[in-house]
């Protein structure tokens, strides 16, 4: 079971709210490596911003399929890599699909500090007008353990 809320000014997404449920299967489990796949249903509502008073994409509400594969690899005691890729599409129009991928790398700097970096890729086959179909984001930072 999952819920999510999101906004993203760069792709004119004023708000995105979704809720759903699904099933997950473990495909592979080794000492330091896990591979899972899942499928489910979700309801999603998206509200888009206007640009200069022009509506570039109508607000949507869809029942969607959501499918993913995820990998978690403990490279060492102090380093971890994760990958998750989603394919989501409305049942009413499968050509309106979206791919989302997150690749993360984390490692321990000390007992108190960790370093993390995440590469996020988004491909939307039906974005608002004037917005490109793909988006790539790189985030890095330092975490503090309490």
Coordinates of C-alpha atoms in Angstrom, one line a residue:
X1 CA 0.0 0.0 0.0
X2 CA 1.4 3.4 -0.9
X3 CA 0.5 7.1 -1.0
X4 CA 2.4 10.0 -2.5
X5 CA 2.3 13.7 -3.0
X6 CA 4.5 15.8 -5.3
X7 CA 4.9 19.1 -7.1
X8 CA 7.5 20.1 -9.7
X9 CA 7.5 23.7 -11.1
X10 CA 10.0 22.7 -13.9
X11 CA 7.5 20.4 -15.5
X12 CA 4.5 22.6 -14.7
X13 CA 3.2 20.0 -12.2
X14 CA 1.2 22.0 -9.6
X15 CA 0.3 18.9 -7.6
X16 CA 0.3 15.1 -8.0
X17 CA -1.5 12.9 -5.5
X18 CA -1.7 9.2 -5.8
X19 CA -2.7 6.1 -3.7
X20 CA -2.5 2.5 -4.6
X21 CA -1.7 -1.1 -3.7
X22 CA 0.1 -4.0 -5.3
X23 CA 2.1 -7.2 -5.0
X24 CA 5.8 -7.7 -4.8
X25 CA 7.9 -10.8 -5.5
X26 CA 11.5 -11.4 -4.6
X27 CA 13.3 -12.5 -7.7
X28 CA 16.8 -13.0 -6.2
X29 CA 18.3 -12.9 -2.7
X30 CA 22.0 -13.3 -2.0
X31 CA 24.1 -12.4 0.9
X32 CA 24.4 -8.7 -0.1
X33 CA 22.1 -8.4 -3.1
X34 CA 18.2 -8.2 -3.4
X35 CA 16.1 -8.1 -6.6
X36 CA 12.4 -7.5 -6.5
X37 CA 9.6 -6.9 -9.0
X38 CA 6.1 -5.6 -8.4
X39 CA 2.9 -4.7 -10.0
X40 CA -0.2 -2.8 -8.8
X41 CA -3.0 -0.4 -9.3
X42 CA -3.1 3.3 -8.4
X43 CA -5.4 6.2 -8.7
X44 CA -3.6 9.4 -9.7
X45 CA -4.7 13.1 -9.9
X46 CA -2.4 15.7 -11.5
X47 CA -3.0 19.4 -11.6
X48 CA -0.9 21.4 -14.0
X49 CA 0.2 25.1 -13.8
X50 CA -0.6 27.6 -16.5
X51 CA 2.1 29.5 -18.4
X52 CA 1.2 33.1 -19.2
X53 CA -2.5 32.3 -18.8
X54 CA -2.4 29.4 -21.2
X55 CA -3.4 25.9 -20.2
X56 CA -0.6 23.6 -21.5
X57 CA -2.1 20.4 -20.3
X58 CA -5.6 19.6 -18.8
X59 CA -5.7 18.3 -15.2
X60 CA -6.0 14.5 -15.2
X61 CA -7.4 11.8 -13.0
X62 CA -6.6 8.2 -14.0
X63 CA -6.7 4.6 -12.8
X64 CA -3.2 3.4 -13.7
X65 CA -1.1 0.3 -13.7
X66 CA 2.2 0.6 -11.9
X67 CA 5.0 -1.8 -12.3
X68 CA 8.6 -1.8 -11.0
X69 CA 11.8 -3.6 -10.6
X70 CA 14.2 -2.8 -7.7
X71 CA 17.7 -3.8 -6.8
X72 CA 19.6 -3.2 -3.5
X73 CA 23.3 -4.1 -3.3
X74 CA 25.4 -3.8 -0.2
X75 CA 28.8 -3.3 -2.0
X76 CA 30.6 -3.3 1.3
X77 CA 29.9 -2.7 5.0
X78 CA 30.1 1.0 4.3
X79 CA 28.7 1.4 0.8
X80 CA 25.3 0.6 -0.8
X81 CA 23.7 1.0 -4.2
X82 CA 20.0 1.0 -5.0
X83 CA 18.1 1.1 -8.2
X84 CA 14.3 1.2 -8.8
X85 CA 12.6 1.7 -12.2
X86 CA 8.8 2.2 -12.6
X87 CA 6.6 2.0 -15.6
X88 CA 3.2 3.6 -15.1
X89 CA 0.3 4.0 -17.6
X90 CA -3.4 4.8 -17.5
X91 CA -5.6 1.9 -18.5
X92 CA -7.6 4.3 -20.7
X93 CA -4.6 5.2 -22.8
X94 CA -1.5 3.0 -22.4
X95 CA 0.4 5.3 -24.8
X96 CA 0.4 7.9 -21.9
X97 CA 3.0 5.9 -20.1
X98 CA 5.8 7.2 -17.8
X99 CA 9.1 5.7 -16.9
X100 CA 10.8 6.8 -13.6
X101 CA 14.2 5.6 -12.5
X102 CA 16.2 6.3 -9.3
X103 CA 19.8 5.2 -8.9
X104 CA 21.3 5.9 -5.5
X105 CA 24.7 5.4 -4.0
X106 CA 25.4 5.8 -0.3
X107 CA 28.5 5.4 1.8
X108 CA 29.5 5.9 5.4
X109 CA 32.1 8.6 6.0
X110 CA 32.3 8.1 9.8
X111 CA 30.1 6.8 12.6
X112 CA 28.1 10.1 12.4
X113 CA 28.2 11.0 8.7
X114 CA 27.1 9.4 5.4
X115 CA 27.4 10.7 1.9
X116 CA 24.6 10.1 -0.6
X117 CA 23.9 10.8 -4.2
X118 CA 20.8 10.0 -6.3
X119 CA 20.3 10.2 -10.1
X120 CA 16.6 10.5 -11.0
X121 CA 15.4 10.1 -14.6
X122 CA 11.9 10.8 -15.7
X123 CA 10.4 10.0 -19.1
X124 CA 6.9 11.1 -19.7
X125 CA 5.4 10.1 -23.1
X126 CA 2.6 12.7 -22.7
X127 CA 4.0 15.8 -21.0
X128 CA 2.5 19.3 -21.1
X129 CA 3.1 21.3 -24.3
X130 CA 6.5 23.0 -24.3
X131 CA 7.9 20.5 -21.7
X132 CA 10.4 18.0 -23.0
X133 CA 9.6 14.3 -22.5
X134 CA 12.6 13.6 -20.2
X135 CA 14.1 15.1 -17.1
X136 CA 17.3 14.2 -15.3
X137 CA 18.2 15.3 -11.7
X138 CA 21.3 14.7 -9.7
X139 CA 21.2 15.2 -5.9
X140 CA 24.1 14.8 -3.5
X141 CA 24.4 15.5 0.2
X142 CA 25.7 14.5 3.6
X143 CA 23.5 12.9 6.2
X144 CA 24.0 12.9 10.0
X145 CA 23.1 9.9 12.1
X146 CA 21.7 10.6 15.5

